[in-house]
Amino acid sequence: MCGLCGTYAPDKTLDRSVAAAMHARLIHRGPDETYSLSTPTLSVKLGRLGMTALKDGWQPSEDPSGRYVAMTNGEIYNGADLRARLGGTRPDNRVDVAVLPELFARYGPAGLEMVDGQFATAIHDRAEDRLYLGRDRFGVCPLFYTVVGTHVHFCSELKPLVQSVPRTWGLDIGAVDQYLTLGNIVAPRTLVEGVHAVPPGCLVRFGDGSPATERYWRYGEFTEPDHPVTADQIRGAVRGAVGDRLRADVEIGAYLSGGFDSTALVLEASRMRREPTRTFSVLFDDIALDEGRFQREVADKVGSEHHQIRCTPDDVTARFEEMVRHCCYPQRETYNVAALMLAGEARRTGLKGVISGEGADELFYGYDSYAFDGARRKPPPSHAENEQAWGRADFSWEVDRARAARRREMCLTARAAGALAGKEYWRDRLIPFDDRETAGLTQMQLRSIADVYVQLSGHLLGDHGDTMLMANSVEGRYPFLGNAVVALGLSIPDEQKVADFEGKACLKAAYADIVPRAVLDRAKQGFTAYGLSATSDERTLSRWRDLVADSGVFRPDSLDVLGADPTPDKWDVRLSLISISAVIDELGLTS
């Protein structure tokens, strides 16, 4: 994984200092080498975190004709297969991502659909002087861009882009409403008005008029297999994806939460290696949060070299704001502090990469909400807002409309509420499906699609995954998002994924004789850490009240109003207000 940034100016008024400034702020993502691509209209920088082809790989890479040249952040796990498909002589450049410009030259945007991997790429068409910014299927690798006058600036992280491009930036109040309602921000929106995230599975073209976004792949094309999917097929696909993601010129470790997903991956990894896998876990002081006994049981079973870090309430108090100011993404709980500490421990031991279990819950229906969908006896209520947001009037995902309206009332100033009119979260189509297509989906299938685009891509793979890991120069790899695993998941019927009120039933059945019974039978526990009441001393809370009051968006008394609200909420909205206010302050956003 690397840090990618650049400026494109088709009118040849290029200012190369902006790309240099962004690159200087991205060193944590790629401290091993720096590559540059310079033309009269384009300046691109790449800070490399060397994982493969350390001696015989480089960037930029180009197709044999020299028309397309690319700078790419990420990994392509089926690079050898793609190279064989393309034919020709074996190139001197052995880095896996070097195949991308030739794929693009041969097949256009559709070539990216063939990739099994994670990437963010900038492809330059020298013949037409066009720029293409692309992102992998699930958005593992982030990529942000903005158009300022005739210039396009792009970057792997939001903060370096905003702080390097000289202009006044404003807050996107529509993104604030998305977060207060959904608990996430959905690409292409970001908190910064005029700065966009390249959507997962998409390519954005620049150079001939307004930016144009083309989707080359989307999650949610459910199919019916010719034959039932077997446990051996599921295990085979997961095992293959783990093997692909362990392949590198450096050692790859594993996160071990103590839940089913990470346990299955660690067990598969341990069977493929002669040396013990290095595993990493977080311990908490609160017994309701701590999963230490499950982590230790799995580590002992596979004989891993196990590393544990302890996250305390004092750690969260001391580092919550630091974490927010680094990632510049809102938060609804404090777990990212533990994620930041865990990545730091992995790097301290010398590792550059870890495998992790994100994606299993979305693909195989692991959240409790899927079981409730399956047990529903009457249709959910319908509303026109749902139809606009999701393409189905009877589907609201996790949104309680009355509660969302109450949050706005308790949180927003009158001026912010007025600015929000016409920009509410439901005015955006939040998933890449039209009304006709969503009509043919089951509630659980539609929920799976929403989970991927609302929760997995932006949050779990984004601020929780990439940004916390890469703050410590560590790459995350996600076997459950391998193409073969995803294809199987899309072909397995709902009733095999949720059975007897239990999610991921088919996945757990495939590992029933392998995963320890204590882990297999335990209730699902999400990424959870200490609440605000356990972490905030009065001095810190007083400073956060001032930060919220100074935001210009939230009522000065909003933290106290929310704290006194007797109606339980899905998450502690006070953390969202504090974190959004910290981002406003860090980036100097006007509101």
XYZ file of C-alpha atoms in Angstrom:
591
model
C 0.000 0.000 0.000
C 1.259 3.472 -0.783
C 0.412 7.160 -0.672
C -0.779 8.562 -4.007
C -1.281 12.244 -4.834
C -1.092 14.626 -7.752
C -2.335 17.586 -9.761
C -3.689 17.552 -13.306
C -3.964 20.787 -15.309
C -5.036 20.174 -18.921
C -4.525 23.877 -19.721
C -0.814 23.502 -18.816
C -0.948 25.967 -15.906
C 0.423 23.276 -13.614
C 1.645 24.147 -10.127
C 3.808 21.217 -9.035
C 4.191 22.530 -5.503
C 0.733 21.246 -4.509
C 1.615 17.619 -5.282
C 4.901 18.053 -3.429
C 3.070 19.450 -0.383
C 0.551 16.586 -0.375
C 3.326 14.027 -0.703
C 5.195 15.496 2.265
C 2.053 14.973 4.367
C 1.692 11.345 3.190
C 5.114 10.000 4.171
C 3.564 7.688 6.792
C 1.795 5.800 3.989
C 4.878 5.093 1.895
C 8.173 5.677 3.666
C 10.306 3.272 1.589
C 10.634 4.975 -1.822
C 9.300 7.960 -3.735
C 8.283 7.876 -7.401
C 7.284 10.785 -9.626
C 5.433 11.204 -12.908
C 5.781 14.600 -14.580
C 4.336 15.899 -17.845
C 3.362 19.431 -18.922
C -0.160 18.762 -17.582
C 0.374 16.248 -14.782
C 2.414 15.925 -11.600
C 1.997 12.689 -9.598
C 3.851 11.502 -6.508
C 3.805 8.046 -4.960
C 5.292 7.144 -1.596
C 5.818 3.387 -1.648
C 5.377 0.921 1.189
C 7.391 -1.909 -0.332
C 5.561 -5.264 -0.148
C 6.406 -7.107 -3.396
C 9.023 -6.890 -6.171
C 11.349 -5.029 -3.841
C 14.320 -5.452 -6.199
C 12.721 -5.515 -9.638
C 9.570 -3.410 -9.420
C 8.985 0.297 -9.889
C 6.473 2.966 -10.854
C 5.147 4.577 -12.952
C 4.212 1.622 -15.142
C 2.954 1.749 -18.719
C 1.379 -0.446 -21.366
C 3.595 -1.783 -24.190
C 2.505 0.987 -26.585
C 3.391 3.700 -24.103
C -0.006 5.364 -24.455
C -1.213 4.646 -20.918
C 0.941 5.284 -17.875
C -0.179 4.682 -14.294
C 0.788 5.313 -10.701
C -0.984 2.903 -8.361
C -1.438 2.340 -4.646
C -2.304 -1.208 -3.611
C -1.965 -4.893 -4.428
C -3.187 -7.069 -7.299
C -3.361 -10.639 -6.046
C -4.139 -12.220 -9.429
C -1.452 -10.249 -11.244
C 0.239 -13.380 -12.631
C -3.060 -14.693 -14.023
C -3.825 -11.343 -15.624
C -0.356 -11.190 -17.121
C -0.838 -14.660 -18.626
C -4.183 -13.596 -20.057
C -2.632 -10.527 -21.668
C 0.178 -12.618 -23.193
C 3.344 -11.152 -24.640
C 6.834 -11.228 -23.226
C 7.399 -11.110 -19.502
C 8.014 -7.479 -18.515
C 11.095 -6.350 -16.619
C 8.862 -4.507 -14.132
C 7.673 -7.238 -11.772
C 5.523 -5.174 -9.400
C 1.983 -6.573 -9.502
C 0.234 -3.262 -10.180
C 2.292 -2.817 -13.381
C -0.395 -4.853 -15.166
C -3.050 -2.130 -14.733
C -2.192 0.197 -17.664
C -2.045 -2.755 -20.068
C -5.405 -4.026 -18.791
C -6.830 -0.554 -19.341
C -5.288 -0.272 -22.814
C -6.696 -3.662 -23.855
C -10.162 -3.558 -22.268
C -10.824 0.004 -21.121
C -12.574 0.491 -17.754
C -13.968 -3.062 -17.962
C -10.426 -4.334 -17.510
C -10.491 -3.234 -13.884
C -13.325 -5.690 -13.195
C -10.851 -8.538 -13.751
C -8.655 -7.447 -10.864
C -8.698 -9.412 -7.618
C -7.108 -6.947 -5.250
C -7.171 -3.520 -3.715
C -6.000 -0.398 -5.467
C -6.308 3.308 -6.101
C -4.839 4.336 -9.424
C -4.162 7.400 -11.556
C -4.007 6.447 -15.254
C -2.873 9.019 -17.801
C -3.830 8.698 -21.454
C -0.886 10.380 -23.179
C -2.571 10.387 -26.587
C -5.733 12.191 -25.455
C -4.168 13.878 -22.395
C -6.918 12.564 -20.120
C -6.688 11.475 -16.517
C -8.562 8.556 -14.982
C -8.819 8.019 -11.218
C -9.951 4.521 -10.269
C -10.619 2.543 -7.118
C -11.008 -1.162 -6.321
C -14.332 -2.978 -6.075
C -14.936 -2.363 -2.365
C -12.884 0.796 -1.882
C -10.156 -0.755 0.282
C -7.760 1.906 -1.006
C -9.097 5.452 -0.567
C -8.817 8.204 -3.171
C -10.133 11.769 -2.915
C -10.241 14.535 -5.498
C -11.309 18.131 -5.999
C -11.639 20.392 -9.034
C -10.418 23.939 -8.414
C -10.677 26.096 -11.502
C -8.899 24.200 -14.275
C -6.922 22.002 -11.863
C -7.755 18.546 -10.519
C -6.030 17.638 -7.247
C -6.175 14.088 -5.882
C -4.827 12.310 -2.825
C -5.001 9.065 -0.825
C -6.114 10.987 2.270
C -8.519 13.855 2.792
C -6.447 15.932 5.212
C -3.279 16.331 3.084
C -5.400 17.351 0.096
C -7.352 20.024 1.968
C -4.295 21.365 3.766
C -2.182 21.519 0.603
C -4.594 23.095 -1.893
C -4.637 26.856 -1.187
C -8.271 27.909 -0.901
C -11.033 28.370 1.670
C -12.878 25.136 2.310
C -16.437 24.767 3.549
C -18.323 22.082 5.432
C -20.707 19.843 3.486
C -23.848 20.015 5.636
C -25.389 17.179 3.614
C -22.516 14.916 4.718
C -23.152 15.954 8.329
C -26.779 14.875 7.963
C -25.689 11.584 6.416
C -23.532 10.926 9.447
C -26.084 11.980 12.055
C -28.663 9.751 10.351
C -26.664 6.783 9.047
C -23.589 6.862 11.248
C -21.502 6.975 8.058
C -20.720 9.168 5.050
C -21.368 7.591 1.662
C -19.027 8.173 -1.300
C -18.745 10.410 -3.219
C -19.548 12.762 -0.319
C -16.987 13.834 2.259
C -17.239 16.332 5.125
C -15.569 18.919 2.887
C -17.719 20.661 0.316
C -16.206 20.234 -3.120
C -13.971 17.320 -2.160
C -15.200 13.943 -3.390
C -14.295 10.316 -2.767
C -13.928 8.189 -5.888
C -16.742 5.655 -5.334
C -15.766 1.984 -4.943
C -15.798 0.087 -8.218
C -15.643 3.295 -10.234
C -13.401 5.270 -12.540
C -13.616 9.079 -12.818
C -12.498 10.666 -16.117
C -11.073 14.185 -16.427
C -9.921 16.223 -19.391
C -12.860 16.749 -21.720
C -15.520 18.711 -19.906
C -16.938 17.980 -16.488
C -15.685 14.937 -14.549
C -17.505 11.771 -15.610
C -17.887 8.749 -13.319
C -18.144 5.273 -14.832
C -18.909 2.222 -12.730
C -17.078 -0.933 -13.791
C -18.370 -3.206 -10.979
C -20.945 -3.160 -8.211
C -21.680 -5.426 -5.296
C -25.150 -6.976 -5.246
C -25.495 -8.985 -8.466
C -27.050 -11.966 -6.676
C -27.279 -15.186 -8.679
C -28.640 -18.685 -8.273
C -26.002 -21.420 -8.618
C -26.543 -24.486 -10.805
C -25.723 -26.640 -7.769
C -25.856 -25.875 -4.036
C -22.661 -24.307 -2.688
C -20.851 -26.783 -0.466
C -18.829 -26.279 2.690
C -15.727 -27.454 0.814
C -16.262 -24.767 -1.823
C -16.603 -22.072 0.820
C -13.507 -23.208 2.682
C -11.589 -23.570 -0.576
C -12.425 -20.029 -1.649
C -11.505 -18.559 1.746
C -8.303 -20.609 1.895
C -7.305 -19.425 -1.578
C -7.959 -15.784 -0.689
C -5.907 -16.108 2.507
C -3.038 -17.657 0.541
C -3.145 -14.821 -1.993
C -3.030 -12.197 0.739
C -0.158 -13.833 2.589
C 1.963 -13.707 -0.564
C 4.556 -10.925 -0.312
C 8.284 -10.305 -0.065
C 7.728 -9.282 3.552
C 6.009 -11.074 6.427
C 2.246 -10.674 6.766
C 0.679 -11.041 10.224
C -2.949 -11.308 11.297
C -5.392 -9.426 13.481
C -7.118 -11.727 15.964
C -10.175 -10.221 17.628
C -11.370 -13.503 19.115
C -14.475 -13.566 16.922
C -15.335 -16.141 14.284
C -14.101 -14.235 11.200
C -10.570 -13.485 12.355
C -10.287 -16.941 13.931
C -11.124 -18.693 10.646
C -8.503 -16.620 8.819
C -5.807 -17.243 11.429
C -6.502 -20.980 11.318
C -6.191 -21.014 7.531
C -3.010 -18.928 7.644
C -1.413 -21.211 10.231
C -1.949 -24.246 7.992
C -0.086 -22.584 5.113
C 3.057 -21.506 6.900
C 5.973 -23.289 8.428
C 6.743 -20.469 10.825
C 4.187 -19.334 13.441
C 1.923 -16.533 12.275
C 2.287 -13.361 14.293
C -1.137 -12.376 15.647
C -2.276 -9.113 17.245
C -5.121 -8.423 19.662
C -6.540 -5.681 21.886
C -7.387 -6.180 25.557
C -9.775 -3.931 27.513
C -10.140 -3.356 31.242
C -13.934 -3.682 30.990
C -14.910 -7.358 31.128
C -17.941 -6.659 28.928
C -15.628 -5.478 26.137
C -12.656 -7.768 26.585
C -12.257 -10.816 24.308
C -8.892 -11.900 25.683
C -9.826 -15.461 26.612
C -11.066 -16.216 23.096
C -7.975 -14.628 21.548
C -5.662 -16.668 23.749
C -7.489 -19.937 23.012
C -7.071 -19.443 19.270
C -3.456 -18.266 19.571
C -2.617 -21.331 21.655
C -4.398 -23.633 19.202
C -2.320 -22.454 16.230
C 0.876 -21.735 18.185
C 1.085 -18.156 16.956
C 3.508 -15.558 18.222
C 0.789 -13.564 19.909
C 1.005 -9.861 20.706
C -1.560 -8.143 22.922
C -1.916 -4.470 23.695
C -4.111 -3.079 26.438
C -6.356 -0.125 25.692
C -7.482 1.733 28.818
C -9.973 4.545 29.357
C -6.993 6.871 29.860
C -5.676 5.899 26.408
C -8.997 6.794 24.836
C -9.190 10.117 26.684
C -5.636 11.001 25.681
C -5.767 9.853 22.047
C -9.362 10.131 20.809
C -8.965 13.653 19.468
C -5.505 12.878 18.055
C -7.027 9.965 16.157
C -9.878 12.087 14.802
C -7.558 14.878 13.688
C -5.470 12.351 11.802
C -8.262 10.595 9.916
C -10.615 13.603 9.608
C -13.634 11.313 9.657
C -16.500 11.420 12.183
C -16.748 8.769 14.887
C -19.651 7.150 16.716
C -17.550 5.138 19.193
C -13.989 5.141 20.482
C -12.679 1.841 19.078
C -10.452 3.531 16.498
C -8.095 4.512 19.324
C -7.544 0.805 19.959
C -7.189 0.214 16.200
C -4.520 2.928 16.017
C -2.653 1.409 18.962
C -2.912 -2.089 17.492
C -1.433 -0.992 14.157
C 1.349 0.714 16.072
C 2.165 -2.548 17.829
C 2.249 -4.449 14.515
C 4.679 -1.908 13.099
C 6.805 -1.947 16.266
C 7.394 -5.669 15.743
C 8.575 -4.999 12.182
C 5.473 -6.042 10.223
C 4.220 -4.135 7.200
C 0.958 -6.002 6.645
C -1.855 -7.907 8.358
C -4.880 -9.883 7.235
C -8.205 -8.990 8.824
C -11.769 -10.305 8.730
C -13.777 -7.348 7.407
C -16.428 -8.214 4.828
C -17.712 -11.523 6.198
C -20.685 -9.964 8.010
C -21.825 -8.030 4.940
C -21.429 -10.922 2.479
C -22.740 -13.726 4.703
C -25.320 -11.795 6.780
C -23.549 -11.793 10.117
C -25.241 -8.834 11.790
C -28.272 -9.412 14.025
C -30.389 -7.218 11.746
C -30.408 -9.948 9.077
C -31.946 -12.425 11.485
C -34.624 -9.866 12.387
C -35.321 -9.342 8.684
C -35.830 -13.069 8.304
C -38.181 -13.244 11.290
C -40.328 -10.253 10.269
C -44.014 -11.171 10.125
C -45.392 -8.077 8.463
C -43.992 -5.706 5.829
C -41.943 -2.779 7.146
C -43.539 0.677 6.926
C -43.136 2.543 3.645
C -42.081 6.122 3.061
C -41.176 8.220 0.028
C -37.821 9.220 1.570
C -36.811 5.573 1.582
C -37.673 5.252 -2.079
C -35.422 8.160 -2.978
C -32.505 6.978 -0.837
C -32.659 3.223 -1.397
C -34.968 2.646 -4.344
C -37.618 0.957 -2.154
C -40.237 2.726 -0.074
C -40.344 -0.214 2.361
C -36.594 -0.251 3.064
C -34.996 2.162 5.540
C -31.796 0.215 6.406
C -30.931 1.242 10.009
C -32.714 4.604 9.926
C -35.409 5.567 12.419
C -36.954 8.650 10.791
C -38.410 10.035 14.004
C -35.128 9.570 15.836
C -33.176 11.170 12.975
C -35.434 14.228 13.126
C -34.936 14.361 16.886
C -31.149 14.277 16.464
C -31.273 17.215 14.077
C -33.408 19.136 16.552
C -31.086 18.428 19.495
C -27.841 19.003 17.597
C -28.069 21.584 14.823
C -28.122 25.351 15.184
C -31.001 27.152 13.497
C -28.625 28.374 10.785
C -27.311 24.867 10.096
C -30.845 23.435 10.030
C -31.783 26.085 7.485
C -28.734 25.313 5.342
C -29.655 21.622 5.402
C -33.010 22.168 3.705
C -32.846 20.418 0.328
C -29.637 18.552 1.231
C -30.984 15.907 3.619
C -29.389 12.455 3.515
C -32.292 10.825 1.679
C -31.988 13.096 -1.357
C -28.925 11.088 -2.508
C -29.329 7.590 -3.975
C -27.121 5.741 -1.495
C -26.665 2.483 -3.405
C -25.910 1.962 -7.127
C -29.254 0.340 -7.994
C -32.379 1.794 -9.579
C -35.975 1.273 -8.463
C -36.635 -1.575 -10.877
C -33.581 -3.464 -9.682
C -34.251 -3.022 -5.986
C -37.813 -4.287 -6.468
C -36.389 -7.714 -7.280
C -34.211 -7.970 -4.163
C -35.108 -9.533 -0.842
C -34.893 -7.412 2.309
C -31.720 -9.227 3.344
C -30.101 -8.798 -0.060
C -30.925 -5.104 -0.037
C -29.552 -4.798 3.490
C -26.336 -6.507 2.389
C -25.894 -3.993 -0.430
C -26.571 -1.085 1.927
C -24.154 -2.500 4.504
C -21.407 -2.661 1.866
C -21.837 0.849 0.482
C -22.823 2.678 3.651
C -20.808 0.925 6.332
C -18.066 -1.300 4.922
C -16.521 0.892 2.234
C -16.454 4.221 4.031
C -15.980 3.248 7.670
C -14.765 -0.316 8.259
C -12.301 -0.294 5.365
C -11.730 3.460 5.536
C -11.183 5.369 8.755
C -11.235 2.172 10.842
C -9.087 0.158 8.441
C -6.838 1.981 5.989
C -6.373 5.226 7.892
C -5.526 3.667 11.274
C -3.233 1.061 9.698
C -1.447 3.389 7.325
C -0.857 5.952 10.059
C 1.682 3.337 11.172
C 2.844 2.244 7.692
C 0.939 -1.050 7.884
C -1.182 -2.482 5.070
C -4.508 -4.234 5.684
C -5.497 -7.220 3.541
C -9.009 -8.683 3.549
C -9.465 -12.309 2.397
C -13.269 -12.273 2.666
C -13.266 -9.659 -0.107
C -11.422 -11.934 -2.526
C -13.254 -12.270 -5.830
C -13.925 -16.011 -5.449
C -15.323 -15.588 -1.924
C -17.550 -12.703 -3.014
C -18.842 -14.667 -6.020
C -19.803 -17.560 -3.748
C -21.448 -15.230 -1.260
C -23.562 -13.724 -4.013
C -24.777 -17.177 -5.075
C -25.779 -18.533 -1.652
C -29.514 -18.140 -0.820
C -30.663 -16.100 2.171
C -31.898 -19.142 4.067
C -28.429 -20.714 4.018
C -26.844 -17.553 5.375
C -29.385 -17.069 8.173
C -30.691 -20.241 9.801
C -32.324 -20.700 13.201
C -31.899 -16.982 13.881
C -28.133 -17.338 13.366
C -26.187 -15.277 10.805
C -23.277 -16.565 8.703
C -24.765 -20.043 9.107
C -23.200 -21.490 5.937
C -19.808 -19.987 6.744
C -19.854 -21.325 10.289
C -20.971 -24.734 9.072
C -17.967 -24.826 6.763
C -15.667 -24.290 9.765
C -17.645 -26.197 12.402
C -14.967 -28.872 12.883
C -12.077 -26.403 12.763
C -12.938 -23.271 14.735
C -12.969 -23.844 18.533
C -16.475 -24.433 19.842
C -16.205 -21.535 22.313
C -15.615 -19.142 19.417
C -18.131 -20.767 17.103
C -20.964 -20.554 19.646
C -20.289 -17.118 21.106
C -22.555 -14.166 20.355
C -21.349 -11.614 17.835
C -19.402 -8.722 19.325
C -18.660 -5.732 17.108
C -15.819 -3.248 17.290
C -16.653 -1.680 20.642
C -14.644 0.252 23.223
C -15.257 2.468 26.233
C -18.088 4.993 26.209
C -17.758 8.715 26.748
C -18.657 8.522 30.431
C -15.738 6.164 31.096
C -13.143 8.172 29.198
C -13.710 11.888 29.637
C -12.372 13.798 32.597
C -14.096 17.133 33.265
C -11.257 19.174 31.800
C -11.346 17.233 28.545
C -15.132 17.337 28.368
C -15.097 21.095 28.966
C -12.673 21.574 26.092
C -14.839 19.396 23.849
C -17.909 21.441 24.767
C -16.034 24.549 23.606
C -14.971 22.785 20.409
C -18.581 21.863 19.619
C -19.832 25.360 20.459
C -17.183 26.916 18.193
C -18.106 24.684 15.243
C -20.865 27.010 14.118
C -22.944 23.955 13.230
C -23.991 22.446 16.528
C -25.920 24.005 19.395
C -23.586 25.099 22.213
C -25.622 23.023 24.679
C -25.955 19.980 22.402
C -23.625 17.693 24.394
C -25.581 18.342 27.569
C -28.937 17.994 25.809
C -27.909 14.665 24.314
C -26.488 13.487 27.638
C -29.779 14.215 29.393
C -31.967 12.629 26.714
C -33.808 9.671 28.318
C -34.432 7.962 24.981
C -31.635 5.488 24.192
C -29.874 5.978 20.868
C -28.097 3.486 18.631
C -24.776 5.166 19.320
C -23.416 8.025 21.421
C -24.123 10.975 19.140
C -22.007 13.176 21.400
C -18.910 11.460 20.007
C -20.104 12.283 16.496
C -20.501 15.958 17.353
C -17.115 16.133 19.064
C -15.368 14.416 16.168
C -17.060 16.477 13.441
C -16.186 19.651 15.366
C -12.565 18.502 15.639
C -12.425 17.945 11.867
C -13.914 21.402 11.244
C -11.215 22.884 13.459
C -8.365 20.759 12.035
C -9.191 21.617 8.416
C -10.324 25.188 9.067
C -13.693 24.572 7.430
C -16.208 27.379 7.172
C -19.767 26.594 8.103
